[in-house]
Amino acid sequence: MSALAASLRAGAPWRVLDGYGRAVLAACRYVAPQTVEELLDVLAHARGEGLSVTFRGAGRSYGDAAVNTHGLVVDTCRLNRLLRWEPTSGVCEAEPGLTIEGLWRRTIADGYWPAVVPGTMFPTLGGCLSANVHGKNNYRAGPIGEHVEEFDLITARGETLRCSASENAEVFHAAIGGMGSFGALARVKIRLKRVASGRLEVAALYARDLDEVFDLFQAHLPSSDYLVGWIDGFATARQSGRGVLHAARYLKPGEDPEAEDTLRVERQGLPGHILGFPRAQAWRVMRAMTNDHGIAFVNAAKCRTARWSHNHRYLQSHAAFAFLLDYVPDWRLAYGPGGFIQYQVFVPDRSARECLRDALRLCHDHRIRPYLGVFKRHRLDRFLLSHAVDGWSLALDFRVTAATRERLKILTSVITDRVLDAGGRFYFAKDSVLTPDQ
């Protein structure tokens, strides 16, 4: 028995944990194994004590996915070794606590970038597989699970299963996206995408309303490797749903005269200053603007600038394009002590326009406007607990205050019922509001 497991017998230490949105906090029994052997011992102890187990990676899920008030939270961040990297094939093996940042920093110089990444580089591979994360290229590349070769899974009985699309295939397709309910990941083997340059060509497009957002997406899907939309949640009437789209494509061999230099890790870094302020302090400036009047002003200015520069094209590094959420460290603090929730809905194509238009209208009817809206196109995948639809998603960030917390529950419940009626789905990595019935 490891020293860590032995200490559990005296009771795991308690720690207050939160979701990344800071709107959910819970006191949890907490343990952080440093080796797979310690992980096995911890799970054996939990099994013997009859404890439910929740796995936690970097804690980047916005809601309550990685807290557990009645059992044990097992933090896997210390299981973060890169076990093997094959530059000839683009295949990597790693422990589950390795972050997306730890992965791309090792592979970019060899001309490889993760085929699917979320909007931040800090989640762990284990967390990304458990949530089956998607990126701005979901309509083309699918979720991260489609790029997994195999993994080792420690089950609730303490068995270790090797799982792939051909070995223990049912478990493979259930555990990816299963939010840890099928066991603990101990090793992940994943293949990356070969890239010819460290940069993408990006086009910024202005859309006057939600219908034009849909139309521009449809027009640019065939020629784009990534496509994402920002939606102004404060726009009303005929401008409701207006926004800015960013379409990006990989550069082909020979298109970038600086290709070799741009593949250096240093060329993927994010800027040191934002609007003249050090990145580490930028959230303090944001906090002064994180209110209805401030966000409405910023959104209007952003739309005006985008309208003037419609279809402007420029080159941007993979990291700068993919990880917008990482430009401002601790940006979540800008929302204040109540934090925020991110509420993301997935709606089939046949009913998406009407349903998402209704969702934005309901926000205005309830006088709770989203401070950020992100719009994406999705396709179906083969994973058992997938949130994917052949359709569209809209993620909305709502600031939580003492005055809005209960009203937010009512608003999201009304929108949820509307989304379910439209055949929609939800994403457990971000959810903190669904009821058991929903």
GROMACS .gro file of C-alpha atoms in nm:
model
  438
    1MET     CA    1   0.000   0.000   0.000
    2SER     CA    2   0.135   0.344  -0.094
    3ALA     CA    3   0.184   0.617   0.166
    4LEU     CA    4  -0.090   0.816  -0.005
    5ALA     CA    5  -0.341   0.534   0.023
    6ALA     CA    6  -0.240   0.475   0.384
    7SER     CA    7  -0.307   0.841   0.464
    8LEU     CA    8  -0.656   0.800   0.321
    9ARG     CA    9  -0.736   0.559   0.599
   10ALA     CA   10  -0.707   0.851   0.839
   11GLY     CA   11  -0.938   1.049   0.610
   12ALA     CA   12  -0.852   1.239   0.294
   13PRO     CA   13  -0.791   1.610   0.350
   14TRP     CA   14  -1.078   1.842   0.266
   15ARG     CA   15  -1.039   2.118   0.013
   16VAL     CA   16  -1.277   2.379  -0.126
   17LEU     CA   17  -1.290   2.328  -0.503
   18ASP     CA   18  -1.467   2.527  -0.770
   19GLY     CA   19  -1.570   2.510  -1.131
   20TYR     CA   20  -1.375   2.740  -1.357
   21GLY     CA   21  -1.668   2.981  -1.368
   22ARG     CA   22  -1.641   3.025  -0.987
   23ALA     CA   23  -2.020   3.013  -0.952
   24VAL     CA   24  -1.999   2.660  -0.808
   25LEU     CA   25  -1.793   2.586  -0.496
   26ALA     CA   26  -1.790   2.273  -0.281
   27ALA     CA   27  -1.595   2.126   0.009
   28CYS     CA   28  -1.460   1.792  -0.108
   29ARG     CA   29  -1.236   1.512   0.015
   30TYR     CA   30  -0.936   1.546  -0.211
   31VAL     CA   31  -0.633   1.340  -0.309
   32ALA     CA   32  -0.367   1.382  -0.580
   33PRO     CA   33  -0.177   1.064  -0.673
   34GLN     CA   34   0.161   1.108  -0.841
   35THR     CA   35   0.193   0.766  -1.008
   36VAL     CA   36  -0.039   0.513  -1.167
   37GLU     CA   37   0.042   0.279  -0.877
   38GLU     CA   38  -0.078   0.540  -0.629
   39LEU     CA   39  -0.390   0.592  -0.841
   40LEU     CA   40  -0.464   0.218  -0.824
   41ASP     CA   41  -0.423   0.223  -0.444
   42VAL     CA   42  -0.650   0.527  -0.408
   43LEU     CA   43  -0.923   0.366  -0.617
   44ALA     CA   44  -0.893   0.042  -0.418
   45HIS     CA   45  -0.937   0.239  -0.097
   46ALA     CA   46  -1.240   0.425  -0.238
   47ARG     CA   47  -1.387   0.092  -0.345
   48GLY     CA   48  -1.338  -0.054   0.000
   49GLU     CA   49  -1.492   0.247   0.171
   50GLY     CA   50  -1.780   0.265  -0.076
   51LEU     CA   51  -1.691   0.616  -0.191
   52SER     CA   52  -1.802   0.762  -0.519
   53VAL     CA   53  -1.510   0.907  -0.714
   54THR     CA   54  -1.490   1.218  -0.930
   55PHE     CA   55  -1.180   1.274  -1.141
   56ARG     CA   56  -1.037   1.623  -1.170
   57GLY     CA   57  -0.775   1.742  -1.415
   58ALA     CA   58  -0.691   2.111  -1.443
   59GLY     CA   59  -1.033   2.216  -1.311
   60ARG     CA   60  -1.126   2.391  -1.637
   61SER     CA   61  -1.483   2.263  -1.657
   62TYR     CA   62  -1.701   2.570  -1.605
   63GLY     CA   63  -1.960   2.410  -1.377
   64ASP     CA   64  -1.977   2.124  -1.127
   65ALA     CA   65  -1.819   1.846  -1.335
   66ALA     CA   66  -1.508   1.813  -1.117
   67VAL     CA   67  -1.647   1.854  -0.763
   68ASN     CA   68  -1.797   1.588  -0.538
   69THR     CA   69  -1.943   1.677  -0.199
   70HIS     CA   70  -2.033   1.319  -0.100
   71GLY     CA   71  -1.732   1.119  -0.216
   72LEU     CA   72  -1.371   1.164  -0.319
   73VAL     CA   73  -1.212   1.397  -0.577
   74VAL     CA   74  -0.904   1.240  -0.739
   75ASP     CA   75  -0.679   1.503  -0.897
   76THR     CA   76  -0.469   1.353  -1.180
   77CYS     CA   77  -0.264   1.664  -1.268
   78ARG     CA   78   0.055   1.513  -1.127
   79LEU     CA   79   0.031   1.220  -1.368
   80ASN     CA   80   0.168   1.440  -1.644
   81ARG     CA   81   0.455   1.261  -1.815
   82LEU     CA   82   0.498   1.252  -2.192
   83LEU     CA   83   0.575   0.882  -2.234
   84ARG     CA   84   0.657   0.865  -2.605
   85TRP     CA   85   0.663   1.097  -2.905
   86GLU     CA   86   0.705   0.973  -3.262
   87PRO     CA   87   0.775   1.265  -3.500
   88THR     CA   88   0.767   1.036  -3.802
   89SER     CA   89   0.407   0.927  -3.742
   90GLY     CA   90   0.273   1.210  -3.526
   91VAL     CA   91   0.165   0.965  -3.253
   92CYS     CA   92   0.208   1.055  -2.887
   93GLU     CA   93   0.163   0.857  -2.564
   94ALA     CA   94   0.116   1.039  -2.236
   95GLU     CA   95  -0.023   1.017  -1.887
   96PRO     CA   96  -0.368   1.176  -1.841
   97GLY     CA   97  -0.242   1.482  -1.653
   98LEU     CA   98  -0.038   1.617  -1.944
   99THR     CA   99  -0.197   1.943  -2.059
  100ILE     CA  100  -0.270   2.053  -2.412
  101GLU     CA  101   0.003   2.314  -2.362
  102GLY     CA  102   0.250   2.047  -2.253
  103LEU     CA  103   0.161   1.850  -2.566
  104TRP     CA  104   0.188   2.119  -2.833
  105ARG     CA  105   0.505   2.269  -2.686
  106ARG     CA  106   0.675   1.931  -2.738
  107THR     CA  107   0.544   1.867  -3.091
  108ILE     CA  108   0.516   2.200  -3.277
  109ALA     CA  109   0.886   2.218  -3.374
  110ASP     CA  110   0.846   1.881  -3.545
  111GLY     CA  111   0.556   2.019  -3.750
  112TYR     CA  112   0.263   1.876  -3.551
  113TRP     CA  113  -0.031   2.043  -3.381
  114PRO     CA  114  -0.313   1.871  -3.187
  115ALA     CA  115  -0.591   1.794  -3.433
  116VAL     CA  116  -0.856   1.918  -3.187
  117VAL     CA  117  -0.811   2.167  -2.903
  118PRO     CA  118  -1.059   2.351  -2.678
  119GLY     CA  119  -1.049   2.729  -2.636
  120THR     CA  120  -0.776   2.712  -2.371
  121MET     CA  121  -0.445   2.524  -2.363
  122PHE     CA  122  -0.456   2.432  -1.994
  123PRO     CA  123  -0.697   2.134  -1.973
  124THR     CA  124  -0.542   1.790  -1.931
  125LEU     CA  125  -0.558   1.514  -2.189
  126GLY     CA  126  -0.757   1.302  -1.944
  127GLY     CA  127  -1.009   1.580  -1.899
  128CYS     CA  128  -1.029   1.644  -2.272
  129LEU     CA  129  -1.100   1.277  -2.346
  130SER     CA  130  -1.346   1.241  -2.061
  131ALA     CA  131  -1.544   1.539  -2.192
  132ASN     CA  132  -1.466   1.455  -2.557
  133VAL     CA  133  -1.387   1.820  -2.620
  134HIS     CA  134  -1.450   1.987  -2.952
  135GLY     CA  135  -1.287   2.288  -3.112
  136LYS     CA  136  -1.350   2.546  -3.379
  137ASN     CA  137  -1.310   2.271  -3.640
  138ASN     CA  138  -1.567   2.022  -3.508
  139TYR     CA  139  -1.763   2.025  -3.837
  140ARG     CA  140  -1.447   1.900  -4.012
  141ALA     CA  141  -1.226   1.717  -3.758
  142GLY     CA  142  -1.488   1.591  -3.512
  143PRO     CA  143  -1.416   1.577  -3.136
  144ILE     CA  144  -1.081   1.485  -2.983
  145GLY     CA  145  -1.195   1.123  -2.942
  146GLU     CA  146  -1.174   1.066  -3.317
  147HIS     CA  147  -0.797   1.119  -3.297
  148VAL     CA  148  -0.733   0.877  -3.008
  149GLU     CA  149  -0.554   0.555  -3.099
  150GLU     CA  150  -0.601   0.380  -2.765
  151PHE     CA  151  -0.600   0.428  -2.389
  152ASP     CA  152  -0.563   0.228  -2.068
  153LEU     CA  153  -0.867   0.248  -1.840
  154ILE     CA  154  -0.872   0.146  -1.473
  155THR     CA  155  -1.224   0.028  -1.400
  156ALA     CA  156  -1.419   0.052  -1.074
  157ARG     CA  157  -1.317  -0.311  -1.003
  158GLY     CA  158  -0.949  -0.224  -1.032
  159GLU     CA  159  -0.898  -0.396  -1.368
  160THR     CA  160  -0.692  -0.223  -1.637
  161LEU     CA  161  -0.840  -0.244  -1.986
  162ARG     CA  162  -0.663  -0.149  -2.306
  163CYS     CA  163  -0.925   0.017  -2.524
  164SER     CA  164  -0.928   0.117  -2.889
  165ALA     CA  165  -1.169   0.120  -3.181
  166SER     CA  166  -1.095  -0.253  -3.226
  167GLU     CA  167  -1.014  -0.372  -2.871
  168ASN     CA  168  -1.282  -0.331  -2.602
  169ALA     CA  169  -1.448  -0.106  -2.859
  170GLU     CA  170  -1.771  -0.056  -2.667
  171VAL     CA  171  -1.581   0.070  -2.363
  172PHE     CA  172  -1.365   0.287  -2.589
  173HIS     CA  173  -1.671   0.462  -2.734
  174ALA     CA  174  -1.836   0.496  -2.393
  175ALA     CA  175  -1.542   0.619  -2.184
  176ILE     CA  176  -1.455   0.895  -2.432
  177GLY     CA  177  -1.714   1.153  -2.336
  178GLY     CA  178  -1.816   0.949  -2.032
  179MET     CA  179  -1.698   1.213  -1.780
  180GLY     CA  180  -1.504   0.954  -1.579
  181SER     CA  181  -1.805   0.735  -1.505
  182PHE     CA  182  -1.640   0.428  -1.661
  183GLY     CA  183  -1.310   0.456  -1.477
  184ALA     CA  184  -0.976   0.635  -1.463
  185LEU     CA  185  -0.756   0.696  -1.765
  186ALA     CA  186  -0.399   0.585  -1.699
  187ARG     CA  187  -0.240   0.625  -2.044
  188VAL     CA  188  -0.350   0.795  -2.365
  189LYS     CA  189  -0.221   0.738  -2.716
  190ILE     CA  190  -0.324   1.009  -2.961
  191ARG     CA  191  -0.225   1.116  -3.312
  192LEU     CA  192  -0.160   1.477  -3.405
  193LYS     CA  193  -0.199   1.671  -3.729
  194ARG     CA  194   0.095   1.754  -3.954
  195VAL     CA  195   0.115   2.127  -4.029
  196ALA     CA  196   0.339   2.300  -4.283
  197SER     CA  197   0.356   2.630  -4.097
  198GLY     CA  198   0.318   2.764  -3.746
  199ARG     CA  199   0.061   3.010  -3.877
  200LEU     CA  200  -0.292   3.012  -4.014
  201GLU     CA  201  -0.452   3.248  -4.264
  202VAL     CA  202  -0.749   3.409  -4.087
  203ALA     CA  203  -1.036   3.615  -4.229
  204ALA     CA  204  -1.262   3.832  -4.010
  205LEU     CA  205  -1.620   3.863  -4.134
  206TYR     CA  206  -1.901   4.086  -4.006
  207ALA     CA  207  -2.260   3.956  -3.988
  208ARG     CA  208  -2.550   4.201  -3.942
  209ASP     CA  209  -2.786   3.957  -3.768
  210LEU     CA  210  -2.826   3.591  -3.674
  211ASP     CA  211  -2.951   3.488  -4.019
  212GLU     CA  212  -2.641   3.637  -4.178
  213VAL     CA  213  -2.424   3.454  -3.923
  214PHE     CA  214  -2.577   3.126  -4.042
  215ASP     CA  215  -2.543   3.225  -4.409
  216LEU     CA  216  -2.179   3.331  -4.381
  217PHE     CA  217  -2.098   3.009  -4.195
  218GLN     CA  218  -2.256   2.800  -4.469
  219ALA     CA  219  -2.067   2.991  -4.737
  220HIS     CA  220  -1.726   2.953  -4.570
  221LEU     CA  221  -1.749   2.599  -4.431
  222PRO     CA  222  -1.610   2.427  -4.746
  223SER     CA  223  -1.297   2.644  -4.759
  224SER     CA  224  -1.220   2.678  -4.387
  225ASP     CA  225  -1.030   2.446  -4.154
  226TYR     CA  226  -1.162   2.641  -3.854
  227LEU     CA  227  -1.470   2.859  -3.824
  228VAL     CA  228  -1.608   3.031  -3.515
  229GLY     CA  229  -1.849   3.314  -3.449
  230TRP     CA  230  -1.871   3.577  -3.175
  231ILE     CA  231  -2.228   3.688  -3.104
  232ASP     CA  232  -2.330   4.023  -2.955
  233GLY     CA  233  -2.576   3.925  -2.682
  234PHE     CA  234  -2.685   4.285  -2.630
  235ALA     CA  235  -2.804   4.353  -2.985
  236THR     CA  236  -3.182   4.376  -3.026
  237ALA     CA  237  -3.454   4.401  -3.291
  238ARG     CA  238  -3.325   4.360  -3.646
  239GLN     CA  239  -2.963   4.337  -3.527
  240SER     CA  240  -3.028   4.051  -3.285
  241GLY     CA  241  -2.757   3.788  -3.318
  242ARG     CA  242  -2.515   4.013  -3.505
  243GLY     CA  243  -2.153   3.913  -3.473
  244VAL     CA  244  -1.806   3.856  -3.608
  245LEU     CA  245  -1.688   3.533  -3.768
  246HIS     CA  246  -1.329   3.415  -3.791
  247ALA     CA  247  -1.250   3.167  -4.067
  248ALA     CA  248  -0.903   3.012  -4.072
  249ARG     CA  249  -0.718   2.771  -4.296
  250TYR     CA  250  -0.389   2.582  -4.273
  251LEU     CA  251  -0.112   2.715  -4.494
  252LYS     CA  252   0.008   2.469  -4.756
  253PRO     CA  253   0.375   2.375  -4.805
  254GLY     CA  254   0.552   2.666  -4.973
  255GLU     CA  255   0.289   2.928  -4.885
  256ASP     CA  256   0.474   3.060  -4.580
  257PRO     CA  257   0.831   3.176  -4.653
  258GLU     CA  258   0.896   3.181  -4.276
  259ALA     CA  259   0.745   2.837  -4.214
  260GLU     CA  260   1.043   2.682  -4.037
  261ASP     CA  261   1.084   2.981  -3.807
  262THR     CA  262   0.712   3.001  -3.723
  263LEU     CA  263   0.718   2.641  -3.602
  264ARG     CA  264   0.947   2.736  -3.314
  265VAL     CA  265   0.779   2.730  -2.973
  266GLU     CA  266   0.873   3.094  -2.915
  267ARG     CA  267   0.670   3.203  -3.219
  268GLN     CA  268   0.355   3.049  -3.073
  269GLY     CA  269   0.357   3.263  -2.758
  270LEU     CA  270   0.074   3.499  -2.670
  271PRO     CA  271   0.143   3.874  -2.649
  272GLY     CA  272   0.296   4.007  -2.328
  273HIS     CA  273   0.065   4.309  -2.317
  274ILE     CA  274  -0.304   4.364  -2.394
  275LEU     CA  275  -0.396   4.723  -2.493
  276GLY     CA  276  -0.078   4.837  -2.324
  277PHE     CA  277  -0.143   4.655  -1.995
  278PRO     CA  278   0.065   4.356  -1.876
  279ARG     CA  279  -0.129   4.039  -1.946
  280ALA     CA  280  -0.121   3.934  -1.580
  281GLN     CA  281  -0.303   4.254  -1.477
  282ALA     CA  282  -0.542   4.286  -1.771
  283TRP     CA  283  -0.828   4.117  -1.584
  284ARG     CA  284  -0.835   4.411  -1.344
  285VAL     CA  285  -0.901   4.645  -1.635
  286MET     CA  286  -1.162   4.405  -1.771
  287ARG     CA  287  -1.339   4.397  -1.435
  288ALA     CA  288  -1.419   4.767  -1.457
  289MET     CA  289  -1.598   4.698  -1.786
  290THR     CA  290  -1.767   4.371  -1.686
  291ASN     CA  291  -2.116   4.507  -1.635
  292ASP     CA  292  -2.412   4.564  -1.865
  293HIS     CA  293  -2.310   4.913  -1.973
  294GLY     CA  294  -1.944   4.823  -2.021
  295ILE     CA  295  -2.010   4.507  -2.222
  296ALA     CA  296  -2.272   4.680  -2.438
  297PHE     CA  297  -2.017   4.952  -2.521
  298VAL     CA  298  -1.738   4.702  -2.598
  299ASN     CA  299  -1.969   4.491  -2.817
  300ALA     CA  300  -2.087   4.792  -3.016
  301ALA     CA  301  -1.728   4.904  -3.073
  302LYS     CA  302  -1.625   4.556  -3.179
  303CYS     CA  303  -1.910   4.534  -3.431
  304ARG     CA  304  -1.833   4.878  -3.571
  305THR     CA  305  -1.466   4.787  -3.619
  306ALA     CA  306  -1.557   4.454  -3.781
  307ARG     CA  307  -1.799   4.623  -4.022
  308TRP     CA  308  -1.528   4.862  -4.139
  309SER     CA  309  -1.274   4.581  -4.188
  310HIS     CA  310  -1.504   4.308  -4.325
  311ASN     CA  311  -1.312   4.022  -4.488
  312HIS     CA  312  -0.978   4.149  -4.358
  313ARG     CA  313  -0.718   3.870  -4.385
  314TYR     CA  314  -0.408   3.820  -4.175
  315LEU     CA  315  -0.167   3.554  -4.050
  316GLN     CA  316  -0.188   3.431  -3.691
  317SER     CA  317  -0.008   3.161  -3.495
  318HIS     CA  318  -0.193   2.841  -3.404
  319ALA     CA  319  -0.178   2.924  -3.033
  320ALA     CA  320  -0.298   3.282  -3.078
  321PHE     CA  321  -0.596   3.170  -3.288
  322ALA     CA  322  -0.689   2.864  -3.085
  323PHE     CA  323  -0.647   2.990  -2.730
  324LEU     CA  324  -0.827   3.323  -2.715
  325LEU     CA  325  -0.930   3.246  -2.356
  326ASP     CA  326  -0.564   3.242  -2.250
  327TYR     CA  327  -0.477   3.596  -2.363
  328VAL     CA  328  -0.573   3.730  -2.019
  329PRO     CA  329  -0.455   3.512  -1.726
  330ASP     CA  330  -0.723   3.482  -1.456
  331TRP     CA  331  -0.979   3.649  -1.685
  332ARG     CA  332  -1.253   3.471  -1.491
  333LEU     CA  333  -1.184   3.706  -1.197
  334ALA     CA  334  -1.321   3.994  -1.405
  335TYR     CA  335  -1.673   3.862  -1.339
  336GLY     CA  336  -1.647   3.943  -0.970
  337PRO     CA  337  -1.706   3.730  -0.660
  338GLY     CA  338  -2.019   3.557  -0.795
  339GLY     CA  339  -1.838   3.430  -1.102
  340PHE     CA  340  -2.023   3.325  -1.415
  341ILE     CA  341  -2.187   3.026  -1.576
  342GLN     CA  342  -2.135   2.914  -1.932
  343TYR     CA  343  -2.449   2.769  -2.083
  344GLN     CA  344  -2.402   2.589  -2.415
  345VAL     CA  345  -2.681   2.446  -2.628
  346PHE     CA  346  -2.651   2.213  -2.928
  347VAL     CA  347  -2.939   2.222  -3.176
  348PRO     CA  348  -2.996   2.014  -3.494
  349ASP     CA  349  -2.966   2.205  -3.820
  350ARG     CA  350  -3.335   2.170  -3.910
  351SER     CA  351  -3.449   2.375  -3.609
  352ALA     CA  352  -3.138   2.576  -3.517
  353ARG     CA  353  -3.223   2.916  -3.662
  354GLU     CA  354  -3.558   2.943  -3.490
  355CYS     CA  355  -3.440   2.788  -3.163
  356LEU     CA  356  -3.127   3.001  -3.123
  357ARG     CA  357  -3.320   3.313  -3.218
  358ASP     CA  358  -3.567   3.225  -2.943
  359ALA     CA  359  -3.283   3.170  -2.694
  360LEU     CA  360  -3.145   3.520  -2.754
  361ARG     CA  361  -3.495   3.668  -2.733
  362LEU     CA  362  -3.559   3.493  -2.402
  363CYS     CA  363  -3.241   3.646  -2.258
  364HIS     CA  364  -3.375   3.991  -2.336
  365ASP     CA  365  -3.725   3.907  -2.213
  366HIS     CA  366  -3.575   3.797  -1.878
  367ARG     CA  367  -3.342   4.101  -1.872
  368ILE     CA  368  -3.032   3.882  -1.832
  369ARG     CA  369  -2.799   3.933  -2.125
  370PRO     CA  370  -2.501   3.710  -2.203
  371TYR     CA  371  -2.166   3.885  -2.181
  372LEU     CA  372  -2.014   3.649  -2.436
  373GLY     CA  373  -2.168   3.436  -2.710
  374VAL     CA  374  -1.976   3.178  -2.916
  375PHE     CA  375  -2.127   3.010  -3.222
  376LYS     CA  376  -2.003   2.689  -3.390
  377ARG     CA  377  -2.100   2.425  -3.649
  378HIS     CA  378  -2.097   2.057  -3.548
  379ARG     CA  379  -2.135   1.711  -3.693
  380LEU     CA  380  -2.236   1.376  -3.550
  381ASP     CA  381  -1.981   1.135  -3.403
  382ARG     CA  382  -1.991   0.772  -3.290
  383PHE     CA  383  -1.941   0.814  -2.914
  384LEU     CA  384  -2.209   0.681  -2.682
  385LEU     CA  385  -2.260   0.986  -2.459
  386SER     CA  386  -2.187   1.248  -2.723
  387HIS     CA  387  -2.324   1.599  -2.700
  388ALA     CA  388  -2.280   1.642  -3.075
  389VAL     CA  389  -2.558   1.702  -3.323
  390ASP     CA  390  -2.561   1.758  -3.696
  391GLY     CA  391  -2.617   2.123  -3.633
  392TRP     CA  392  -2.502   2.422  -3.435
  393SER     CA  393  -2.405   2.530  -3.085
  394LEU     CA  394  -2.433   2.858  -2.900
  395ALA     CA  395  -2.237   2.908  -2.577
  396LEU     CA  396  -2.351   3.196  -2.356
  397ASP     CA  397  -2.160   3.338  -2.059
  398PHE     CA  398  -2.379   3.489  -1.786
  399ARG     CA  399  -2.245   3.688  -1.493
  400VAL     CA  400  -2.378   3.556  -1.160
  401THR     CA  401  -2.470   3.799  -0.884
  402ALA     CA  402  -2.688   3.774  -0.575
  403ALA     CA  403  -2.962   3.950  -0.770
  404THR     CA  404  -2.945   3.727  -1.079
  405ARG     CA  405  -2.864   3.378  -0.946
  406GLU     CA  406  -3.225   3.263  -0.904
  407ARG     CA  407  -3.341   3.443  -1.218
  408LEU     CA  408  -3.067   3.266  -1.413
  409LYS     CA  409  -3.205   2.929  -1.302
  410ILE     CA  410  -3.545   3.025  -1.438
  411LEU     CA  411  -3.404   3.161  -1.766
  412THR     CA  412  -3.182   2.861  -1.837
  413SER     CA  413  -3.463   2.620  -1.749
  414VAL     CA  414  -3.694   2.788  -2.000
  415ILE     CA  415  -3.426   2.783  -2.271
  416THR     CA  416  -3.340   2.421  -2.188
  417ASP     CA  417  -3.699   2.309  -2.240
  418ARG     CA  418  -3.702   2.496  -2.573
  419VAL     CA  419  -3.378   2.328  -2.680
  420LEU     CA  420  -3.501   1.981  -2.582
  421ASP     CA  421  -3.822   2.036  -2.777
  422ALA     CA  422  -3.603   2.114  -3.079
  423GLY     CA  423  -3.411   1.785  -3.039
  424GLY     CA  424  -3.108   1.952  -2.886
  425ARG     CA  425  -2.841   1.834  -2.644
  426PHE     CA  426  -2.610   1.966  -2.373
  427TYR     CA  427  -2.243   1.937  -2.284
  428PHE     CA  428  -2.167   1.811  -1.934
  429ALA     CA  429  -1.824   1.976  -1.920
  430LYS     CA  430  -1.995   2.314  -1.911
  431ASP     CA  431  -2.329   2.242  -1.748
  432SER     CA  432  -2.420   2.354  -1.398
  433VAL     CA  433  -2.795   2.417  -1.437
  434LEU     CA  434  -2.964   2.105  -1.581
  435THR     CA  435  -3.211   1.925  -1.357
  436PRO     CA  436  -3.218   1.544  -1.338
  437ASP     CA  437  -3.535   1.535  -1.548
  438GLN     CA  438  -3.383   1.754  -1.814
   0.00000   0.00000   0.00000
